[in-house]
Amino acid sequence: MRRFALIAAPYLWLLALFLVPFAIVLKISLSDYAISIPPYTPQFDWATGIGAFLEKLDFENFIWLTEDDLYWKAYLSSLKIALISTFMTLLVGYPMAYAMARAPAEWRATLMMLVILPFWTSFLIRVYAWMGILSNEGFLNQFLLWTGMISEPLTILNTNTAVYIGIVYTYLPFMILPIYAALERLDDSLIEAAEDLGCSRLTAFWLITIPLSKTGIIAGCFLVFIPVIGEFVIPSLLGGSDTLMIGKVLWEEFFSNRDWPVASAVAVVLLLLLIIPIVLFQRNQQKQEEADT
Amino acid sequence: MTRMSWFNTVSLTLGFAFLYVPMLILVIFSFNDGKLVTVWAGFSTRWYGELMQNEAFLDAAWVTIKVAVASSTIATVLGTMAAYVLVRGGRFMGRTLFSGMIYAPLVMPEVITGLSLLLLFIGIGLDRGVLTIILAHTTFSMCYVSVVVSSRLMTFDRSLEEAALDLGCSAAQAFRLVTLPIIAPAVISGWLLAFTLSLDDLVIASFTSGPAATTLPIKIYSAVRLGVSPEINALSTIMIAIVTIGVITASLANKRQMVRQQRDEQSAVRS
Amino acid sequence: MTSPVFEPWNDPEAKPLIEFQNVTKRFGSFTAIDDLTIGIYEKEFFALLGPSGCGKTTLMRMLAGFETPTEGAIFLAGQDMAPVPPNKRATNMMFQSYALFPHLSIWDNIAFGLKRESMPKPDIEARVDEMLRLTRMEKFARRKPHQISGGQRQRVALARSLAKHPKLLLLDEPLGALDKKLRQDTQFELMDIQEKTGTTFVIVTHDQEEAMTVASRVAVMDNGKIIQVSTPDRIYENPNSVYVADFIGEVNIIDGTVTPNGPDSYSVAWKDGQPPLNVISPTAFSDGQSCHLAIRPEKVTINAEKPADVDNVVQGKILDIAYLGNISTYHVELPSGVVIKAQSANTRRISRRAFTWEDTVWLSWTATAGVLLAN
């Protein structure tokens, strides 16, 4: 009996507040837009039952998504931004993770804390911090003008460049931590063995270090890529009007256009888009767990 | 072996500069006297003073704290239960669905979680306000708590529980007297994680809050959309300070405990 | 008829393959290797033996190129090794952890070094197959390192380091991770492979039995210095110091003062009330010099009756018996309180054994049984 209660409480909570809402999203995505409150028909009615409800369903919203090229472009551009920024985060994060793993053991805990600390501070504030740096009269432009590298301020804020910077900045810890974990486990004698067998430093890095940190790299990339696809705050604060990201489109569809059925359809497609990377990520984690045991 | 190559030193220096300089600038310019955020006009704490006068921010802060405390506490209870069920529960009907529901919110875009919860609240006719934000935050943060706690439970030596049962405890007593004290650090960090996630959340709160309840991130977001403002810098500085002090205190306490344990073990070996 | 004895170190014409010349290595204020000079000859199986922290691993890592000497020079076949990085050295190392690349198969692990020197593919295949045969690992070529046993991993590590035909193979505690029985088998296998390939082996170990079994010469190290270099039998029978005598095998050390009483013959006064001991020593001692007499327990005979016509005899009481199966060690306490260990082979069944606790017995040894040491 006790066991039943133990299982039931979190189970029912998640059913009611996670699964049921999804069913509703799916349902509304298959409904028509209507000027009413709530702004969609049909609504599920116990009286007419499931048959009548199913009859009125249509895929108009999904067809609409394929017809209006705004959505296509937003999906593609989200993918592109996520791919590029994941790669950039890897380029910044890998050397840091590598240096941390090679640092004297007594420093490592401190370095680790320095990486994690920003993660605990507000995401919004971290994005906001870049607004003052990247704006036309911001610190970066002031600095570049002062050094004489540029004579006119650069427009960075409200462009995709600002979005990339913001993503790399906020998601860097997610990239560093799994790579660091993989590199820290790496036995130094493997590198020495490779050198002993005729590798230069660089070949040893390429043939031994990189393959052995592969699971960390993959995990880090997915930890950045997956949330970035649906990112809203960064494109909305740092991006410009031409920065198309699906999270932002959904938000605007919902709050500005108040078109709930289309917003729901956007959400459903976004979720479908995420299934592939999530499954791949899961498989990578499983492989690593198997390798550990 | 322990000396650092110049390449490693440079990449760490640049990397940490990248992570910390933006926040440092933010903090420094919160003490700027001028209205312009990017031009230094002398030291002043006037923005902190103005912040303290700003009723809207103070109200939002109070709502945020209420939501964070309530949601993280409920999430910790539910998340710990969920972790225990997942690690120790054995087989039961719908176990796969259950573990799926625990892990899914971790990778779910916030816009989708927010949207779906909003549609639920409207569907069942629940007025949006503090309660709905608490419900929403509890739902996603309990999953984080359960991941943190279950990773601790997995390394937990099962024979300790069995010993308690062998010595006459009921299952509930064994949990309360043996399991809980040992996994307590994980439960506490789960609570802290849930608390910060709740403090931090903009997207889900925007969907699930009503006009009656505005949280601090919503307030900050609508302010910064209009541009950088020194008041927000001051507010950010306060939040950064709280988090920094919290994290450093926690890690020092942790370190001290480890040192003490080590010393105890050494003295035990010697005697 | 007699095959030439392998003793290049006694041949003044022979040139050592490796020469350490006044090598010193310091880590900060810690001196790991202290002004060390030694030569190792081609085809030798050379063992560096010592407790942990004595500098033996540092010595080996300098040979491999992972550490550079602070002072002095190392020569390999006449060439100064200081500017040569590890990947360009004609030495290979077998790591204590084996350091097998976990993401590569056994085959690829062995081929790893060969691929680095852009050897033609058929040659690589032939060489890898040869190494797999040598170490009897043919069946496991496609497996990954975590899919084979510890002993097999050890053989793969050996195959990998031998694949490149190194002039010198360095083995860092190669058998440390194996259990005792497997270790003994593998020792003979190592000697066999060393003989077959004709490679010079330098082995680092803290296990004196292992060093004695495999090596042609053993260097006993302590605190960054080599205390004695010699063949295993000479190290055991003629240690040059109390440290070496004590480190290798069991030994009784008796402190005393010498008085010469004939050519190479000395009488050692050791405890009040005990007759002086008669010792024959090739090393000269002056009158009244303090000394240490080292006697191996197996050279001490134990008797129930006082034996006649022996050089040295003492009486005592059995304090303890360590039964090791093939032999037993008796701890005998003399009236003066000194405990002397004596060993005898258990040629009879245990029920027939002559001595038990508290028995009064006579211990005796010849004048040549012990070694007289100055320090």
PDB file of N, CA and C in Angstrom, chain A residues 9-19 22 119, chain B residues 71-84 86-87 97-108 113 117 134-154 186-187 189-195 197-198 204:
ATOM      1  N   ALA A   9       2.191   9.105  -6.302  1.00  0.00           N
ATOM      2  CA  ALA A   9       2.257  10.567  -6.185  1.00  0.00           C
ATOM      3  C   ALA A   9       3.048  11.214  -7.331  1.00  0.00           C
ATOM      4  N   PRO A  10       4.326  10.834  -7.529  1.00  0.00           N
ATOM      5  CA  PRO A  10       5.027  11.483  -8.650  1.00  0.00           C
ATOM      6  C   PRO A  10       4.462  11.077 -10.009  1.00  0.00           C
ATOM      7  N   TYR A  11       3.970   9.847 -10.086  1.00  0.00           N
ATOM      8  CA  TYR A  11       3.440   9.339 -11.352  1.00  0.00           C
ATOM      9  C   TYR A  11       2.248  10.180 -11.803  1.00  0.00           C
ATOM     10  N   LEU A  12       1.278  10.320 -10.885  1.00  0.00           N
ATOM     11  CA  LEU A  12       0.062  11.057 -11.236  1.00  0.00           C
ATOM     12  C   LEU A  12       0.388  12.512 -11.526  1.00  0.00           C
ATOM     13  N   TRP A  13       1.291  13.065 -10.753  1.00  0.00           N
ATOM     14  CA  TRP A  13       1.684  14.466 -10.961  1.00  0.00           C
ATOM     15  C   TRP A  13       2.187  14.660 -12.396  1.00  0.00           C
ATOM     16  N   LEU A  14       3.082  13.766 -12.809  1.00  0.00           N
ATOM     17  CA  LEU A  14       3.648  13.904 -14.146  1.00  0.00           C
ATOM     18  C   LEU A  14       2.605  13.625 -15.225  1.00  0.00           C
ATOM     19  N   LEU A  15       1.735  12.656 -14.958  1.00  0.00           N
ATOM     20  CA  LEU A  15       0.673  12.384 -15.927  1.00  0.00           C
ATOM     21  C   LEU A  15      -0.174  13.627 -16.130  1.00  0.00           C
ATOM     22  N   ALA A  16      -0.584  14.238 -14.996  1.00  0.00           N
ATOM     23  CA  ALA A  16      -1.515  15.361 -15.073  1.00  0.00           C
ATOM     24  C   ALA A  16      -0.841  16.614 -15.618  1.00  0.00           C
ATOM     25  N   LEU A  17       0.418  16.833 -15.245  1.00  0.00           N
ATOM     26  CA  LEU A  17       1.041  18.110 -15.579  1.00  0.00           C
ATOM     27  C   LEU A  17       2.105  18.011 -16.669  1.00  0.00           C
ATOM     28  N   PHE A  18       2.324  16.802 -17.174  1.00  0.00           N
ATOM     29  CA  PHE A  18       3.269  16.702 -18.281  1.00  0.00           C
ATOM     30  C   PHE A  18       2.641  16.036 -19.499  1.00  0.00           C
ATOM     31  N   LEU A  19       2.031  14.859 -19.269  1.00  0.00           N
ATOM     32  CA  LEU A  19       1.521  14.108 -20.411  1.00  0.00           C
ATOM     33  C   LEU A  19       0.207  14.686 -20.929  1.00  0.00           C
ATOM     34  N   PHE A  22       0.444  17.684 -23.046  1.00  0.00           N
ATOM     35  CA  PHE A  22       0.887  17.381 -24.394  1.00  0.00           C
ATOM     36  C   PHE A  22      -0.232  16.928 -25.284  1.00  0.00           C
ATOM     37  N   PHE A 119      26.775  28.897 -14.235  1.00  0.00           N
ATOM     38  CA  PHE A 119      25.591  28.084 -14.446  1.00  0.00           C
ATOM     39  C   PHE A 119      24.531  28.345 -13.377  1.00  0.00           C
TER      40      PHE A 119
ATOM     41  N   SER B  71       7.820  25.716  -4.874  1.00  0.00           N
ATOM     42  CA  SER B  71       7.977  24.718  -5.936  1.00  0.00           C
ATOM     43  C   SER B  71       9.189  23.833  -5.686  1.00  0.00           C
ATOM     44  N   SER B  72      10.287  24.401  -5.181  1.00  0.00           N
ATOM     45  CA  SER B  72      11.459  23.539  -4.998  1.00  0.00           C
ATOM     46  C   SER B  72      11.233  22.553  -3.853  1.00  0.00           C
ATOM     47  N   THR B  73      10.454  22.965  -2.846  1.00  0.00           N
ATOM     48  CA  THR B  73      10.199  22.036  -1.745  1.00  0.00           C
ATOM     49  C   THR B  73       9.316  20.872  -2.208  1.00  0.00           C
ATOM     50  N   ILE B  74       8.235  21.201  -2.908  1.00  0.00           N
ATOM     51  CA  ILE B  74       7.378  20.119  -3.412  1.00  0.00           C
ATOM     52  C   ILE B  74       8.169  19.256  -4.402  1.00  0.00           C
ATOM     53  N   ALA B  75       8.945  19.915  -5.255  1.00  0.00           N
ATOM     54  CA  ALA B  75       9.712  19.177  -6.259  1.00  0.00           C
ATOM     55  C   ALA B  75      10.718  18.246  -5.609  1.00  0.00           C
ATOM     56  N   THR B  76      11.301  18.675  -4.471  1.00  0.00           N
ATOM     57  CA  THR B  76      12.278  17.826  -3.804  1.00  0.00           C
ATOM     58  C   THR B  76      11.610  16.571  -3.249  1.00  0.00           C
ATOM     59  N   VAL B  77      10.431  16.760  -2.641  1.00  0.00           N
ATOM     60  CA  VAL B  77       9.710  15.596  -2.111  1.00  0.00           C
ATOM     61  C   VAL B  77       9.339  14.641  -3.243  1.00  0.00           C
ATOM     62  N   LEU B  78       8.687  15.189  -4.270  1.00  0.00           N
ATOM     63  CA  LEU B  78       8.243  14.330  -5.374  1.00  0.00           C
ATOM     64  C   LEU B  78       9.435  13.742  -6.133  1.00  0.00           C
ATOM     65  N   GLY B  79      10.458  14.554  -6.341  1.00  0.00           N
ATOM     66  CA  GLY B  79      11.621  14.088  -7.095  1.00  0.00           C
ATOM     67  C   GLY B  79      12.362  12.985  -6.361  1.00  0.00           C
ATOM     68  N   THR B  80      12.484  13.124  -5.018  1.00  0.00           N
ATOM     69  CA  THR B  80      13.145  12.081  -4.250  1.00  0.00           C
ATOM     70  C   THR B  80      12.335  10.787  -4.307  1.00  0.00           C
ATOM     71  N   MET B  81      11.005  10.939  -4.192  1.00  0.00           N
ATOM     72  CA  MET B  81      10.147   9.754  -4.305  1.00  0.00           C
ATOM     73  C   MET B  81      10.343   9.102  -5.670  1.00  0.00           C
ATOM     74  N   ALA B  82      10.326   9.919  -6.704  1.00  0.00           N
ATOM     75  CA  ALA B  82      10.462   9.382  -8.059  1.00  0.00           C
ATOM     76  C   ALA B  82      11.808   8.671  -8.218  1.00  0.00           C
ATOM     77  N   ALA B  83      12.884   9.280  -7.671  1.00  0.00           N
ATOM     78  CA  ALA B  83      14.205   8.671  -7.781  1.00  0.00           C
ATOM     79  C   ALA B  83      14.219   7.327  -7.073  1.00  0.00           C
ATOM     80  N   TYR B  84      13.613   7.296  -5.879  1.00  0.00           N
ATOM     81  CA  TYR B  84      13.585   6.057  -5.106  1.00  0.00           C
ATOM     82  C   TYR B  84      12.819   4.972  -5.858  1.00  0.00           C
ATOM     83  N   LEU B  86      12.387   4.802  -9.080  1.00  0.00           N
ATOM     84  CA  LEU B  86      13.126   4.393 -10.286  1.00  0.00           C
ATOM     85  C   LEU B  86      14.287   3.465  -9.953  1.00  0.00           C
ATOM     86  N   VAL B  87      15.004   3.779  -8.864  1.00  0.00           N
ATOM     87  CA  VAL B  87      16.190   2.991  -8.545  1.00  0.00           C
ATOM     88  C   VAL B  87      15.831   1.731  -7.762  1.00  0.00           C
ATOM     89  N   LEU B  97       7.072   4.313 -19.134  1.00  0.00           N
ATOM     90  CA  LEU B  97       6.428   5.612 -19.319  1.00  0.00           C
ATOM     91  C   LEU B  97       6.882   6.569 -18.224  1.00  0.00           C
ATOM     92  N   PHE B  98       6.950   6.042 -16.992  1.00  0.00           N
ATOM     93  CA  PHE B  98       7.326   6.862 -15.853  1.00  0.00           C
ATOM     94  C   PHE B  98       8.740   7.412 -16.018  1.00  0.00           C
ATOM     95  N   SER B  99       9.681   6.532 -16.370  1.00  0.00           N
ATOM     96  CA  SER B  99      11.055   7.027 -16.501  1.00  0.00           C
ATOM     97  C   SER B  99      11.154   7.964 -17.702  1.00  0.00           C
ATOM     98  N   GLY B 100      10.354   7.702 -18.726  1.00  0.00           N
ATOM     99  CA  GLY B 100      10.328   8.623 -19.858  1.00  0.00           C
ATOM    100  C   GLY B 100       9.857  10.001 -19.437  1.00  0.00           C
ATOM    101  N   MET B 101       8.825  10.025 -18.584  1.00  0.00           N
ATOM    102  CA  MET B 101       8.282  11.317 -18.152  1.00  0.00           C
ATOM    103  C   MET B 101       9.254  12.051 -17.230  1.00  0.00           C
ATOM    104  N   ILE B 102      10.141  11.276 -16.546  1.00  0.00           N
ATOM    105  CA  ILE B 102      11.141  11.921 -15.694  1.00  0.00           C
ATOM    106  C   ILE B 102      12.214  12.588 -16.554  1.00  0.00           C
ATOM    107  N   TYR B 103      12.639  11.881 -17.623  1.00  0.00           N
ATOM    108  CA  TYR B 103      13.752  12.411 -18.396  1.00  0.00           C
ATOM    109  C   TYR B 103      13.325  13.416 -19.460  1.00  0.00           C
ATOM    110  N   ALA B 104      12.087  13.275 -19.974  1.00  0.00           N
ATOM    111  CA  ALA B 104      11.652  14.135 -21.081  1.00  0.00           C
ATOM    112  C   ALA B 104      11.718  15.634 -20.753  1.00  0.00           C
ATOM    113  N   PRO B 105      11.243  16.059 -19.582  1.00  0.00           N
ATOM    114  CA  PRO B 105      11.259  17.507 -19.331  1.00  0.00           C
ATOM    115  C   PRO B 105      12.665  18.102 -19.333  1.00  0.00           C
ATOM    116  N   LEU B 106      13.698  17.260 -19.121  1.00  0.00           N
ATOM    117  CA  LEU B 106      15.060  17.785 -19.097  1.00  0.00           C
ATOM    118  C   LEU B 106      15.476  18.277 -20.480  1.00  0.00           C
ATOM    119  N   VAL B 107      14.950  17.633 -21.545  1.00  0.00           N
ATOM    120  CA  VAL B 107      15.368  18.018 -22.881  1.00  0.00           C
ATOM    121  C   VAL B 107      14.270  18.789 -23.615  1.00  0.00           C
ATOM    122  N   MET B 108      13.150  19.001 -22.946  1.00  0.00           N
ATOM    123  CA  MET B 108      12.022  19.657 -23.601  1.00  0.00           C
ATOM    124  C   MET B 108      12.278  21.163 -23.708  1.00  0.00           C
ATOM    125  N   THR B 113       7.000  23.315 -22.998  1.00  0.00           N
ATOM    126  CA  THR B 113       6.491  23.043 -21.656  1.00  0.00           C
ATOM    127  C   THR B 113       5.538  24.150 -21.222  1.00  0.00           C
ATOM    128  N   LEU B 117       1.452  23.648 -20.602  1.00  0.00           N
ATOM    129  CA  LEU B 117       0.870  23.849 -19.280  1.00  0.00           C
ATOM    130  C   LEU B 117      -0.194  24.950 -19.311  1.00  0.00           C
ATOM    131  N   ILE B 134       3.711  27.850  -9.543  1.00  0.00           N
ATOM    132  CA  ILE B 134       4.277  26.827  -8.645  1.00  0.00           C
ATOM    133  C   ILE B 134       4.093  25.437  -9.248  1.00  0.00           C
ATOM    134  N   LEU B 135       2.875  25.173  -9.760  1.00  0.00           N
ATOM    135  CA  LEU B 135       2.614  23.870 -10.369  1.00  0.00           C
ATOM    136  C   LEU B 135       3.578  23.624 -11.534  1.00  0.00           C
ATOM    137  N   ALA B 136       3.739  24.631 -12.380  1.00  0.00           N
ATOM    138  CA  ALA B 136       4.584  24.485 -13.557  1.00  0.00           C
ATOM    139  C   ALA B 136       6.040  24.249 -13.153  1.00  0.00           C
ATOM    140  N   HIS B 137       6.527  25.067 -12.224  1.00  0.00           N
ATOM    141  CA  HIS B 137       7.928  24.929 -11.814  1.00  0.00           C
ATOM    142  C   HIS B 137       8.180  23.600 -11.129  1.00  0.00           C
ATOM    143  N   THR B 138       7.238  23.183 -10.296  1.00  0.00           N
ATOM    144  CA  THR B 138       7.402  21.897  -9.622  1.00  0.00           C
ATOM    145  C   THR B 138       7.564  20.784 -10.651  1.00  0.00           C
ATOM    146  N   THR B 139       6.750  20.853 -11.715  1.00  0.00           N
ATOM    147  CA  THR B 139       6.749  19.771 -12.687  1.00  0.00           C
ATOM    148  C   THR B 139       8.116  19.589 -13.338  1.00  0.00           C
ATOM    149  N   PHE B 140       8.742  20.687 -13.805  1.00  0.00           N
ATOM    150  CA  PHE B 140      10.025  20.432 -14.464  1.00  0.00           C
ATOM    151  C   PHE B 140      11.171  20.285 -13.482  1.00  0.00           C
ATOM    152  N   SER B 141      11.089  20.978 -12.321  1.00  0.00           N
ATOM    153  CA  SER B 141      12.255  20.861 -11.435  1.00  0.00           C
ATOM    154  C   SER B 141      12.266  19.542 -10.671  1.00  0.00           C
ATOM    155  N   MET B 142      11.099  18.883 -10.497  1.00  0.00           N
ATOM    156  CA  MET B 142      11.140  17.583  -9.819  1.00  0.00           C
ATOM    157  C   MET B 142      11.953  16.570 -10.644  1.00  0.00           C
ATOM    158  N   CYS B 143      11.975  16.772 -11.957  1.00  0.00           N
ATOM    159  CA  CYS B 143      12.743  15.857 -12.801  1.00  0.00           C
ATOM    160  C   CYS B 143      14.242  16.041 -12.572  1.00  0.00           C
ATOM    161  N   TYR B 144      14.663  17.315 -12.424  1.00  0.00           N
ATOM    162  CA  TYR B 144      16.077  17.562 -12.124  1.00  0.00           C
ATOM    163  C   TYR B 144      16.441  16.966 -10.767  1.00  0.00           C
ATOM    164  N   VAL B 145      15.568  17.176  -9.770  1.00  0.00           N
ATOM    165  CA  VAL B 145      15.843  16.627  -8.442  1.00  0.00           C
ATOM    166  C   VAL B 145      15.980  15.112  -8.539  1.00  0.00           C
ATOM    167  N   SER B 146      15.073  14.498  -9.289  1.00  0.00           N
ATOM    168  CA  SER B 146      15.099  13.039  -9.313  1.00  0.00           C
ATOM    169  C   SER B 146      16.360  12.518 -10.003  1.00  0.00           C
ATOM    170  N   VAL B 147      16.877  13.253 -10.994  1.00  0.00           N
ATOM    171  CA  VAL B 147      18.127  12.828 -11.642  1.00  0.00           C
ATOM    172  C   VAL B 147      19.294  12.927 -10.657  1.00  0.00           C
ATOM    173  N   VAL B 148      19.344  14.051  -9.911  1.00  0.00           N
ATOM    174  CA  VAL B 148      20.429  14.234  -8.949  1.00  0.00           C
ATOM    175  C   VAL B 148      20.377  13.159  -7.866  1.00  0.00           C
ATOM    176  N   VAL B 149      19.169  12.926  -7.319  1.00  0.00           N
ATOM    177  CA  VAL B 149      19.047  11.975  -6.218  1.00  0.00           C
ATOM    178  C   VAL B 149      19.269  10.541  -6.708  1.00  0.00           C
ATOM    179  N   SER B 150      18.759  10.217  -7.908  1.00  0.00           N
ATOM    180  CA  SER B 150      18.912   8.820  -8.325  1.00  0.00           C
ATOM    181  C   SER B 150      20.360   8.480  -8.646  1.00  0.00           C
ATOM    182  N   SER B 151      21.150   9.489  -9.097  1.00  0.00           N
ATOM    183  CA  SER B 151      22.553   9.153  -9.349  1.00  0.00           C
ATOM    184  C   SER B 151      23.261   8.856  -8.027  1.00  0.00           C
ATOM    185  N   ARG B 152      22.807   9.490  -6.933  1.00  0.00           N
ATOM    186  CA  ARG B 152      23.381   9.176  -5.627  1.00  0.00           C
ATOM    187  C   ARG B 152      22.894   7.806  -5.139  1.00  0.00           C
ATOM    188  N   LEU B 153      21.607   7.541  -5.366  1.00  0.00           N
ATOM    189  CA  LEU B 153      21.036   6.268  -4.912  1.00  0.00           C
ATOM    190  C   LEU B 153      21.704   5.081  -5.609  1.00  0.00           C
ATOM    191  N   MET B 154      22.115   5.301  -6.867  1.00  0.00           N
ATOM    192  CA  MET B 154      22.700   4.178  -7.607  1.00  0.00           C
ATOM    193  C   MET B 154      24.032   3.746  -7.021  1.00  0.00           C
ATOM    194  N   ALA B 186      22.657  14.892  -1.533  1.00  0.00           N
ATOM    195  CA  ALA B 186      22.092  14.913  -2.886  1.00  0.00           C
ATOM    196  C   ALA B 186      20.709  15.551  -2.861  1.00  0.00           C
ATOM    197  N   VAL B 187      19.924  15.260  -1.826  1.00  0.00           N
ATOM    198  CA  VAL B 187      18.587  15.848  -1.728  1.00  0.00           C
ATOM    199  C   VAL B 187      18.706  17.363  -1.586  1.00  0.00           C
ATOM    200  N   SER B 189      21.253  19.262  -2.585  1.00  0.00           N
ATOM    201  CA  SER B 189      21.658  19.921  -3.833  1.00  0.00           C
ATOM    202  C   SER B 189      20.528  19.885  -4.849  1.00  0.00           C
ATOM    203  N   GLY B 190      19.687  18.848  -4.781  1.00  0.00           N
ATOM    204  CA  GLY B 190      18.502  18.822  -5.636  1.00  0.00           C
ATOM    205  C   GLY B 190      17.589  19.996  -5.338  1.00  0.00           C
ATOM    206  N   TRP B 191      17.399  20.276  -4.052  1.00  0.00           N
ATOM    207  CA  TRP B 191      16.545  21.400  -3.663  1.00  0.00           C
ATOM    208  C   TRP B 191      17.129  22.716  -4.175  1.00  0.00           C
ATOM    209  N   LEU B 192      18.453  22.861  -3.980  1.00  0.00           N
ATOM    210  CA  LEU B 192      19.109  24.097  -4.427  1.00  0.00           C
ATOM    211  C   LEU B 192      18.981  24.276  -5.932  1.00  0.00           C
ATOM    212  N   LEU B 193      19.143  23.160  -6.663  1.00  0.00           N
ATOM    213  CA  LEU B 193      19.031  23.220  -8.113  1.00  0.00           C
ATOM    214  C   LEU B 193      17.613  23.644  -8.502  1.00  0.00           C
ATOM    215  N   ALA B 194      16.609  23.007  -7.869  1.00  0.00           N
ATOM    216  CA  ALA B 194      15.217  23.341  -8.167  1.00  0.00           C
ATOM    217  C   ALA B 194      14.948  24.812  -7.843  1.00  0.00           C
ATOM    218  N   PHE B 195      15.513  25.266  -6.732  1.00  0.00           N
ATOM    219  CA  PHE B 195      15.310  26.641  -6.303  1.00  0.00           C
ATOM    220  C   PHE B 195      15.887  27.622  -7.334  1.00  0.00           C
ATOM    221  N   LEU B 197      16.594  26.998 -10.499  1.00  0.00           N
ATOM    222  CA  LEU B 197      15.876  26.884 -11.769  1.00  0.00           C
ATOM    223  C   LEU B 197      14.602  27.728 -11.720  1.00  0.00           C
ATOM    224  N   SER B 198      13.923  27.687 -10.589  1.00  0.00           N
ATOM    225  CA  SER B 198      12.684  28.436 -10.438  1.00  0.00           C
ATOM    226  C   SER B 198      12.944  29.942 -10.436  1.00  0.00           C
ATOM    227  N   ILE B 204       8.747  29.641 -18.993  1.00  0.00           N
ATOM    228  CA  ILE B 204       7.593  28.907 -18.463  1.00  0.00           C
ATOM    229  C   ILE B 204       6.740  29.827 -17.590  1.00  0.00           C
TER     230      ILE B 204
END
